[in-house]
Amino acid sequence: MGLGRRLYRGEIDVDFVGRRKLWYSLSAFLLLFSIAGLVFSAATNGSPLNLGVEFKGGSVFTFAAPQATIEQVRETMTDAGVHQPIVQQAGSGWRVTTETLDEANLTKVQESVATELSVDPKQISITSIGASWGGEVANKAWIGLGVFMLAIILYLSMAFEPKMALAAIVALVHDLVITAGIYAWSGFEVTPATLLGFLTILGYSLYDAVVVFDMIKEVTAKLGTTSKKTYTMAANDALNHTLIRSLNTSLVAILPVAAILFIGTTVLGAGTLKDLSLALFVGMLVGTYSSLCVATPLLVTLKEREPKYQAIARRLASTGGGKGGTKRAAVAKN
Amino acid sequence: MARPTSGQSKPGRTLLVLLALILAMGGAMFLQPAFTPKLGLDLAGGTTATLSPNTPNGTPPSEESLNLAVNIIRERVNGTGISDAEVAKSGDNIVISVPGADKDEVIKLVGTTAELRFRQVLAADAAQPQPSTMPTQAPTPSSSAAPSGQPSGSASTTPSVQPSANAPKPSASPTGKALSSALTSPNPSPSATAPARANDAKANDAKANDAKANDAKANDAKANDGKANNAKGNDPKATPSATPSADPAQDPSLAGIDPALIKQYNELDCAKNSGLGVQDDPAKPYVTCDQDGTVKYILDKAEVVGSDIDTASAGVQQTTGQWVVQLDFKSAGASAWSALTTKAYQAQAPRNMVAVVLDGVVITAPNINEPIPGGRAEISGSFTQESATKLADQLKYGALPLKFVRSSIDTISSTLGNDQLMGGLIAGAIGLGLVVLYSLLYYRGLGLVAVLSLVVASIITYEAVVLLGTYAGFGLSLPHIIGLVVSIGITADSFIVYFERIRDEMKEGRRTLRAAVEVAWVRARRTILIADAVMFIAAIVLYFLAVGGVAGFAFAMGLTTLIDVLVVFMFTKPFIALLARLKFFAKGHKLSGLDSERMGPETVRTTTPQEA
């Protein structure tokens, strides 16, 4: 039976938890790779991430001038007294990034673009950011992140148990670091919209983990001294059981994001849509992987240390109960 | 439709309740009527500026000073007659949003810090005659307080100031801005003493303060070039009416004033340019209007400034029962204030008035009835509670001046806004389409339920956004749209959780579909609620700890999460319970998504197409 077919029928049996070592090494490699990227980028570009104007300060002019050439646009800017314009083209639109200009110079550039490129001045979009503003946005994001993690740890500790909360949060940090690493290596610009994306990833990554943990909790609740399964096996069964749902969910969640990414890059050029969806796209892929291969194995590692489950494991090992046995556990009935 | 169930659920009833809710929201839209969401500036085009307070020692500003600053900027916005502009606090920042992409207008509004100064009046005059086309929304206080036009002798009709320790002198009940007859009569007489009530005197109550005298045409004079009051392009109508032919140099009240100032004063047209938002130099004399644009002044240099004020408050004077404004000066300010009031007291009208200039315009110009030492003063006039409180707040701003730095300014042209809106909508449509397609392929008959659920969720979301826009001024922005599109996945996920549970139950093969639907629901419900709670916590944290776009995104995510719970509980579940009674599903038709090929414990059929 083909894999697609087995997926469709929900008969899938992958020993996720048994391959813990593999996932841990893969994640360790990815984390190191990401941190190396951040360090390398900091060493070469002076900043671990390629921060957008919103964080560094600067002015951005967006306008449509279909007939203009890139040289013309650049010349228009330097004529108006801009030192080092960064000119990007998207469709028929132009996006020019400059140093932070004061009001007089903003107006000067606006007039210069209007006359030399014959653009209606009312159709020129201008964003100007003071350098201190980005720092404030970033600070707020960090505070938000901290509060968010605390709130989630508390909530999951109540809804499930502290160990599950811990595993979920570790997976979450793992996702963030790897996403940041991808941004560092690729040089994608980090804007407030990107931050938005990062923060959303948190939600998703947890959301996934919550559904898996919910099933694990249900399946492992029945484990007692006489049970024929170790915590590892039970967790693995639960994971396989929700695998279809996890893959379905991730796919269903990524589809709209991919749509935004597509629209954002083709129709609108650089901008909020693209920045956000790119972060989400990368983050969701990492998040799906981590909820299956990081959060659950980590939880199992934590739980297997508990005397109760150690006892079960010892008993099964002595009676020759399957290591890595993957017989499907009957789903709990109430 | 539904037969009466013997079971634990009454799906038909729940669905009817949901239908009633949707119709009620639709009805509310009809009442307005409003059928499209209110768009934010990044979609409709407009300018947003963010101001961050710049306190000397970096401490966050007090709530009170921030509120005062917001009010002052609001006054500026109202003064320029820009429609639909919004001034709002966002954390410690102030955000000004103005529809229509004219950044210069906004920069003028936010480019300067409002300062408070006390200046002796050197000359005063009725400003331009009221424009014949008064803005309709401006109240006309003169209808209630029609000036009698008779000289009122000694009764002063301007607010007056006296040491608050003294028993206050009751001031005349009718109010108005007194102008010396020397200035209001066409032929100025040298001995102007008895103040008469000018014909355009306005009742000094709060309503009058809001009256917009200047018409809603934005002036084109640049307020930032320091020469605020050079009304450009004077047309013949814009000559001062009060002194049409008199040579100002002969007017004794203008004696000793720099001719350049007099020229500026004569050319000043308050209707065109009241001077609001100008940063006046305290070391120089200054020409400006009052805040209603009805009187213009030449003012001496500022002897006392806002930072000399310790506090100000409004209260009722015990002996007279009138509303008054109490003003306390700091020690350095007290001696300067004493000197200023002494000087004014000894002068002839109109120089016996001290004008309080806030943000470039005169907010009040009380007569000085006696020198006021000791640093405590009381302004009386015929205040209402509202107008007294407002004046006290305005004076208080002098004690809590707040300097701002412009953190960001964002001008979105209407075309870019339109592109972003289209982009967001197209992305949403594609995203929704892909999810629908996937659900139908994978879940077949059940997928139809998912699709219908998404449709219901979309309808409710749309209604909610429109109603929030109408009743709560919620403007849909790009981050909101992105939040809504991204949340499609979360909504769809709830259905997936439930469907997978139903399939689990059916795989056991021990239950009928109708029973399985109920048992699976109990389990799925818990998962859905916990997962949605996590999303909701995320949304709340982001909403309260984020700036600008992030908050909008979080709001959309929170809204969707709530709607998701509503739809799953009130539509998806009852709808499936109804479907479970149909043969098509109950007998496991191949297209139902609950077929035996799918559910059977073992199977040997290989003819079905493969999907995944």
mmCIF file of C-alpha atoms in Angstrom, chain A residues 59-329:
data_model
loop_
_atom_site.group_PDB
_atom_site.id
_atom_site.type_symbol
_atom_site.label_atom_id
_atom_site.label_comp_id
_atom_site.label_asym_id
_atom_site.label_seq_id
_atom_site.Cartn_x
_atom_site.Cartn_y
_atom_site.Cartn_z
ATOM 1 C CA SER A 59 12.981 56.861 4.968
ATOM 2 C CA VAL A 60 11.258 54.811 2.307
ATOM 3 C CA PHE A 61 9.551 56.159 -0.795
ATOM 4 C CA THR A 62 7.133 53.957 -2.685
ATOM 5 C CA PHE A 63 5.669 55.056 -6.002
ATOM 6 C CA ALA A 64 4.675 53.749 -9.404
ATOM 7 C CA ALA A 65 6.678 54.957 -12.387
ATOM 8 C CA PRO A 66 6.367 52.344 -15.104
ATOM 9 C CA GLN A 67 8.507 54.184 -17.665
ATOM 10 C CA ALA A 68 11.404 54.983 -15.385
ATOM 11 C CA THR A 69 14.690 53.124 -15.461
ATOM 12 C CA ILE A 70 16.634 52.272 -12.344
ATOM 13 C CA GLU A 71 19.297 54.843 -13.276
ATOM 14 C CA GLN A 72 16.666 57.548 -13.609
ATOM 15 C CA VAL A 73 15.217 56.763 -10.210
ATOM 16 C CA ARG A 74 18.636 56.741 -8.593
ATOM 17 C CA GLU A 75 19.556 60.018 -10.288
ATOM 18 C CA THR A 76 16.306 61.612 -9.128
ATOM 19 C CA MET A 77 17.159 60.684 -5.577
ATOM 20 C CA THR A 78 20.742 61.910 -5.642
ATOM 21 C CA ASP A 79 19.568 65.160 -7.273
ATOM 22 C CA ALA A 80 17.347 65.701 -4.262
ATOM 23 C CA GLY A 81 20.348 65.329 -2.002
ATOM 24 C CA VAL A 82 19.978 61.713 -0.892
ATOM 25 C CA HIS A 83 23.343 60.122 -0.195
ATOM 26 C CA GLN A 84 22.961 56.418 -0.760
ATOM 27 C CA PRO A 85 19.542 55.445 -2.059
ATOM 28 C CA ILE A 86 18.742 51.730 -2.205
ATOM 29 C CA VAL A 87 16.459 51.301 -5.189
ATOM 30 C CA GLN A 88 14.268 48.221 -5.528
ATOM 31 C CA GLN A 89 11.825 47.517 -8.316
ATOM 32 C CA ALA A 90 8.624 45.515 -7.890
ATOM 33 C CA GLY A 91 6.302 45.254 -10.842
ATOM 34 C CA SER A 92 5.798 48.809 -12.052
ATOM 35 C CA GLY A 93 6.436 50.123 -8.554
ATOM 36 C CA TRP A 94 9.604 51.435 -7.007
ATOM 37 C CA ARG A 95 10.735 51.270 -3.443
ATOM 38 C CA VAL A 96 13.616 53.531 -2.513
ATOM 39 C CA THR A 97 15.219 53.385 0.915
ATOM 40 C CA THR A 98 17.283 56.311 2.123
ATOM 41 C CA GLU A 99 18.793 57.578 5.333
ATOM 42 C CA THR A 100 16.361 59.264 7.727
ATOM 43 C CA LEU A 101 15.359 62.558 6.148
ATOM 44 C CA ASP A 102 13.842 65.534 7.908
ATOM 45 C CA GLU A 103 10.577 67.093 6.748
ATOM 46 C CA ALA A 104 12.190 69.559 4.399
ATOM 47 C CA ASN A 105 14.146 66.845 2.629
ATOM 48 C CA LEU A 106 11.189 64.484 2.520
ATOM 49 C CA THR A 107 9.291 67.178 0.684
ATOM 50 C CA LYS A 108 12.289 67.851 -1.548
ATOM 51 C CA VAL A 109 12.539 64.213 -2.600
ATOM 52 C CA GLN A 110 8.789 64.077 -3.075
ATOM 53 C CA GLU A 111 8.873 67.103 -5.375
ATOM 54 C CA SER A 112 11.904 65.810 -7.203
ATOM 55 C CA VAL A 113 10.215 62.464 -7.894
ATOM 56 C CA ALA A 114 7.035 64.255 -8.939
ATOM 57 C CA THR A 115 8.730 66.502 -11.468
ATOM 58 C CA GLU A 116 11.526 64.318 -12.843
ATOM 59 C CA LEU A 117 9.578 61.069 -13.065
ATOM 60 C CA SER A 118 6.190 62.720 -13.633
ATOM 61 C CA VAL A 119 4.479 61.033 -10.714
ATOM 62 C CA ASP A 120 1.488 62.574 -8.990
ATOM 63 C CA PRO A 121 2.900 63.711 -5.639
ATOM 64 C CA LYS A 122 -0.239 62.447 -3.931
ATOM 65 C CA GLN A 123 0.607 58.959 -5.168
ATOM 66 C CA ILE A 124 3.976 58.808 -3.483
ATOM 67 C CA SER A 125 3.933 56.829 -0.270
ATOM 68 C CA ILE A 126 6.469 57.886 2.304
ATOM 69 C CA THR A 127 7.546 56.160 5.468
ATOM 70 C CA SER A 128 10.046 57.852 7.694
ATOM 71 C CA ILE A 129 11.272 56.262 10.872
ATOM 72 C CA GLY A 130 13.351 57.850 13.577
ATOM 73 C CA ALA A 131 16.184 55.642 14.752
ATOM 74 C CA SER A 132 14.937 55.270 18.303
ATOM 75 C CA TRP A 133 11.535 53.973 17.268
ATOM 76 C CA GLY A 134 12.735 50.590 16.071
ATOM 77 C CA GLY A 135 14.439 49.982 19.371
ATOM 78 C CA GLU A 136 11.156 50.540 21.135
ATOM 79 C CA VAL A 137 9.340 48.127 18.825
ATOM 80 C CA ALA A 138 12.011 45.510 19.406
ATOM 81 C CA ASN A 139 11.907 46.016 23.178
ATOM 82 C CA LYS A 140 8.169 45.587 23.210
ATOM 83 C CA ALA A 141 8.527 42.417 21.186
ATOM 84 C CA TRP A 142 11.000 40.974 23.693
ATOM 85 C CA ILE A 143 8.742 41.858 26.609
ATOM 86 C CA GLY A 144 5.796 40.375 24.756
ATOM 87 C CA LEU A 145 7.750 37.210 24.147
ATOM 88 C CA GLY A 146 8.670 36.873 27.807
ATOM 89 C CA VAL A 147 5.150 37.468 29.073
ATOM 90 C CA PHE A 148 3.752 35.150 26.435
ATOM 91 C CA MET A 149 6.044 32.307 27.449
ATOM 92 C CA LEU A 150 5.217 32.745 31.109
ATOM 93 C CA ALA A 151 1.506 32.802 30.391
ATOM 94 C CA ILE A 152 1.727 29.693 28.242
ATOM 95 C CA ILE A 153 3.851 27.795 30.765
ATOM 96 C CA LEU A 154 1.300 28.591 33.452
ATOM 97 C CA TYR A 155 -1.652 27.668 31.282
ATOM 98 C CA LEU A 156 -0.218 24.420 29.968
ATOM 99 C CA SER A 157 0.938 23.456 33.453
ATOM 100 C CA MET A 158 -2.665 23.770 34.557
ATOM 101 C CA ALA A 159 -4.263 22.233 31.481
ATOM 102 C CA PHE A 160 -1.754 19.386 31.195
ATOM 103 C CA GLU A 161 1.296 19.204 33.428
ATOM 104 C CA PRO A 162 4.515 21.200 33.974
ATOM 105 C CA LYS A 163 6.680 18.735 32.024
ATOM 106 C CA MET A 164 4.507 19.128 28.972
ATOM 107 C CA ALA A 165 4.676 22.889 29.326
ATOM 108 C CA LEU A 166 8.459 22.700 29.501
ATOM 109 C CA ALA A 167 8.722 20.457 26.444
ATOM 110 C CA ALA A 168 6.421 22.731 24.470
ATOM 111 C CA ILE A 169 8.403 25.851 25.367
ATOM 112 C CA VAL A 170 11.738 24.234 24.510
ATOM 113 C CA ALA A 171 10.331 23.261 21.106
ATOM 114 C CA LEU A 172 9.161 26.823 20.685
ATOM 115 C CA VAL A 173 12.560 28.360 21.403
ATOM 116 C CA HIS A 174 14.037 25.790 19.054
ATOM 117 C CA ASP A 175 11.703 26.993 16.283
ATOM 118 C CA LEU A 176 12.524 30.636 16.880
ATOM 119 C CA VAL A 177 16.287 30.130 16.851
ATOM 120 C CA ILE A 178 16.183 28.070 13.676
ATOM 121 C CA THR A 179 13.902 30.588 11.938
ATOM 122 C CA ALA A 180 16.235 33.400 12.977
ATOM 123 C CA GLY A 181 19.155 31.363 11.689
ATOM 124 C CA ILE A 182 17.503 30.920 8.312
ATOM 125 C CA TYR A 183 16.999 34.690 8.215
ATOM 126 C CA ALA A 184 20.620 35.281 9.145
ATOM 127 C CA TRP A 185 21.993 33.017 6.420
ATOM 128 C CA SER A 186 19.608 34.186 3.726
ATOM 129 C CA GLY A 187 19.879 37.882 4.545
ATOM 130 C CA PHE A 188 16.099 38.348 4.366
ATOM 131 C CA GLU A 189 15.129 41.705 5.778
ATOM 132 C CA VAL A 190 13.680 41.778 9.293
ATOM 133 C CA THR A 191 10.849 44.288 9.637
ATOM 134 C CA PRO A 192 8.101 44.669 12.239
ATOM 135 C CA ALA A 193 6.022 42.456 9.973
ATOM 136 C CA THR A 194 8.679 39.781 10.292
ATOM 137 C CA LEU A 195 8.466 40.063 14.061
ATOM 138 C CA LEU A 196 4.746 39.633 13.691
ATOM 139 C CA GLY A 197 5.454 36.441 11.814
ATOM 140 C CA PHE A 198 7.865 35.193 14.473
ATOM 141 C CA LEU A 199 5.313 35.818 17.177
ATOM 142 C CA THR A 200 2.628 33.976 15.240
ATOM 143 C CA ILE A 201 4.909 31.010 14.828
ATOM 144 C CA LEU A 202 4.907 30.766 18.597
ATOM 145 C CA GLY A 203 1.175 30.381 18.568
ATOM 146 C CA TYR A 204 1.220 27.757 15.852
ATOM 147 C CA SER A 205 4.078 25.766 17.195
ATOM 148 C CA LEU A 206 2.299 25.547 20.543
ATOM 149 C CA TYR A 207 -1.056 24.861 18.960
ATOM 150 C CA ASP A 208 0.378 21.809 17.262
ATOM 151 C CA ALA A 209 2.122 20.595 20.375
ATOM 152 C CA VAL A 210 -1.049 21.053 22.417
ATOM 153 C CA VAL A 211 -3.067 18.746 20.186
ATOM 154 C CA VAL A 212 -0.368 16.062 20.247
ATOM 155 C CA PHE A 213 0.048 16.330 24.017
ATOM 156 C CA ASP A 214 -3.667 16.119 24.498
ATOM 157 C CA MET A 215 -3.651 12.718 22.817
ATOM 158 C CA ILE A 216 -0.541 11.585 24.685
ATOM 159 C CA LYS A 217 -2.177 12.511 27.958
ATOM 160 C CA GLU A 218 -5.201 10.462 27.055
ATOM 161 C CA VAL A 219 -3.261 7.382 25.979
ATOM 162 C CA THR A 220 -0.765 7.419 28.836
ATOM 163 C CA ALA A 221 -3.417 8.024 31.465
ATOM 164 C CA LYS A 222 -4.212 4.312 31.419
ATOM 165 C CA LEU A 223 -0.651 3.158 31.969
ATOM 166 C CA GLY A 224 -0.403 1.257 35.201
ATOM 167 C CA THR A 225 1.777 -1.406 36.768
ATOM 168 C CA THR A 226 0.269 -4.130 34.636
ATOM 169 C CA SER A 227 0.246 -2.334 31.326
ATOM 170 C CA LYS A 228 1.963 -3.780 28.321
ATOM 171 C CA LYS A 229 3.403 -0.520 27.114
ATOM 172 C CA THR A 230 6.122 1.784 28.199
ATOM 173 C CA TYR A 231 5.494 5.497 28.225
ATOM 174 C CA THR A 232 7.649 5.681 25.127
ATOM 175 C CA MET A 233 5.454 3.273 23.201
ATOM 176 C CA ALA A 234 2.267 4.905 24.350
ATOM 177 C CA ALA A 235 3.495 8.331 23.408
ATOM 178 C CA ASN A 236 4.601 7.081 20.055
ATOM 179 C CA ASP A 237 1.188 5.560 19.441
ATOM 180 C CA ALA A 238 -0.460 8.819 20.351
ATOM 181 C CA LEU A 239 1.852 10.677 18.051
ATOM 182 C CA ASN A 240 1.117 8.388 15.153
ATOM 183 C CA HIS A 241 -2.505 8.696 15.924
ATOM 184 C CA THR A 242 -2.481 12.440 15.582
ATOM 185 C CA LEU A 243 0.050 12.427 12.764
ATOM 186 C CA ILE A 244 -2.607 12.706 10.087
ATOM 187 C CA ARG A 245 -4.151 15.580 11.903
ATOM 188 C CA SER A 246 -0.808 17.294 12.405
ATOM 189 C CA LEU A 247 0.119 16.981 8.765
ATOM 190 C CA ASN A 248 -3.361 18.042 7.700
ATOM 191 C CA THR A 249 -3.326 21.025 9.977
ATOM 192 C CA SER A 250 0.090 22.162 8.930
ATOM 193 C CA LEU A 251 -0.850 21.847 5.313
ATOM 194 C CA VAL A 252 -4.126 23.675 5.804
ATOM 195 C CA ALA A 253 -2.348 26.410 7.755
ATOM 196 C CA ILE A 254 0.493 26.751 5.282
ATOM 197 C CA LEU A 255 -1.768 26.975 2.230
ATOM 198 C CA PRO A 256 -3.146 30.452 3.004
ATOM 199 C CA VAL A 257 0.299 31.628 4.084
ATOM 200 C CA ALA A 258 1.785 30.374 0.850
ATOM 201 C CA ALA A 259 -0.981 32.277 -0.946
ATOM 202 C CA ILE A 260 -0.042 35.498 0.855
ATOM 203 C CA LEU A 261 3.630 34.879 0.139
ATOM 204 C CA PHE A 262 2.867 34.361 -3.529
ATOM 205 C CA ILE A 263 0.764 37.522 -3.763
ATOM 206 C CA GLY A 264 3.203 39.480 -1.655
ATOM 207 C CA THR A 265 6.209 38.694 -3.787
ATOM 208 C CA THR A 266 4.647 38.819 -7.232
ATOM 209 C CA VAL A 267 2.010 41.529 -7.139
ATOM 210 C CA LEU A 268 3.013 43.873 -4.385
ATOM 211 C CA GLY A 269 6.747 43.591 -4.280
ATOM 212 C CA ALA A 270 8.461 44.095 -0.975
ATOM 213 C CA GLY A 271 6.206 44.989 1.875
ATOM 214 C CA THR A 272 4.280 43.840 4.866
ATOM 215 C CA LEU A 273 2.627 40.872 3.168
ATOM 216 C CA LYS A 274 5.857 39.386 1.942
ATOM 217 C CA ASP A 275 7.811 39.953 5.155
ATOM 218 C CA LEU A 276 5.143 38.412 7.293
ATOM 219 C CA SER A 277 4.299 35.427 5.161
ATOM 220 C CA LEU A 278 7.927 34.544 4.616
ATOM 221 C CA ALA A 279 8.518 34.372 8.356
ATOM 222 C CA LEU A 280 5.353 32.350 8.808
ATOM 223 C CA PHE A 281 6.183 30.000 5.984
ATOM 224 C CA VAL A 282 9.639 29.226 7.296
ATOM 225 C CA GLY A 283 8.399 29.074 10.888
ATOM 226 C CA MET A 284 5.518 26.736 10.186
ATOM 227 C CA LEU A 285 7.717 24.238 8.405
ATOM 228 C CA VAL A 286 10.110 24.263 11.346
ATOM 229 C CA GLY A 287 7.166 24.211 13.776
ATOM 230 C CA THR A 288 5.606 21.114 12.246
ATOM 231 C CA TYR A 289 8.907 19.300 12.477
ATOM 232 C CA SER A 290 9.476 20.362 16.064
ATOM 233 C CA SER A 291 6.046 19.421 17.384
ATOM 234 C CA LEU A 292 6.549 15.884 16.084
ATOM 235 C CA CYS A 293 10.262 15.355 16.485
ATOM 236 C CA VAL A 294 11.334 17.656 19.297
ATOM 237 C CA ALA A 295 8.463 18.354 21.684
ATOM 238 C CA THR A 296 7.235 14.767 22.011
ATOM 239 C CA PRO A 297 10.624 13.016 22.293
ATOM 240 C CA LEU A 298 11.640 15.629 24.826
ATOM 241 C CA LEU A 299 8.496 14.989 26.836
ATOM 242 C CA VAL A 300 9.174 11.268 26.737
ATOM 243 C CA THR A 301 12.747 11.780 27.898
ATOM 244 C CA LEU A 302 11.430 13.787 30.832
ATOM 245 C CA LYS A 303 8.651 11.337 31.689
ATOM 246 C CA GLU A 304 10.677 8.137 31.438
ATOM 247 C CA ARG A 305 12.690 9.336 34.414
ATOM 248 C CA GLU A 306 9.631 9.118 36.622
ATOM 249 C CA PRO A 307 9.771 6.009 38.868
ATOM 250 C CA LYS A 308 6.352 4.844 37.769
ATOM 251 C CA TYR A 309 7.322 4.639 34.118
ATOM 252 C CA GLN A 310 10.824 3.369 34.863
ATOM 253 C CA ALA A 311 9.170 0.461 36.653
ATOM 254 C CA ILE A 312 6.983 -0.344 33.672
ATOM 255 C CA ALA A 313 9.967 -0.147 31.330
ATOM 256 C CA ARG A 314 12.040 -2.480 33.565
ATOM 257 C CA ARG A 315 9.229 -4.984 33.861
ATOM 258 C CA LEU A 316 8.610 -5.055 30.122
ATOM 259 C CA ALA A 317 12.314 -5.296 29.372
ATOM 260 C CA SER A 318 12.632 -8.326 31.623
ATOM 261 C CA THR A 319 9.615 -10.091 30.139
ATOM 262 C CA GLY A 320 10.898 -9.368 26.667
ATOM 263 C CA GLY A 321 8.225 -6.817 25.909
ATOM 264 C CA GLY A 322 9.052 -5.051 22.722
ATOM 265 C CA LYS A 323 11.572 -2.323 22.740
ATOM 266 C CA GLY A 324 10.327 0.120 20.254
ATOM 267 C CA GLY A 325 7.274 -2.010 19.906
ATOM 268 C CA THR A 326 4.798 -0.108 17.853
ATOM 269 C CA LYS A 327 1.571 -1.952 18.212
ATOM 270 C CA ARG A 328 -1.162 0.555 18.068
ATOM 271 C CA ALA A 329 -2.587 1.316 21.442
#
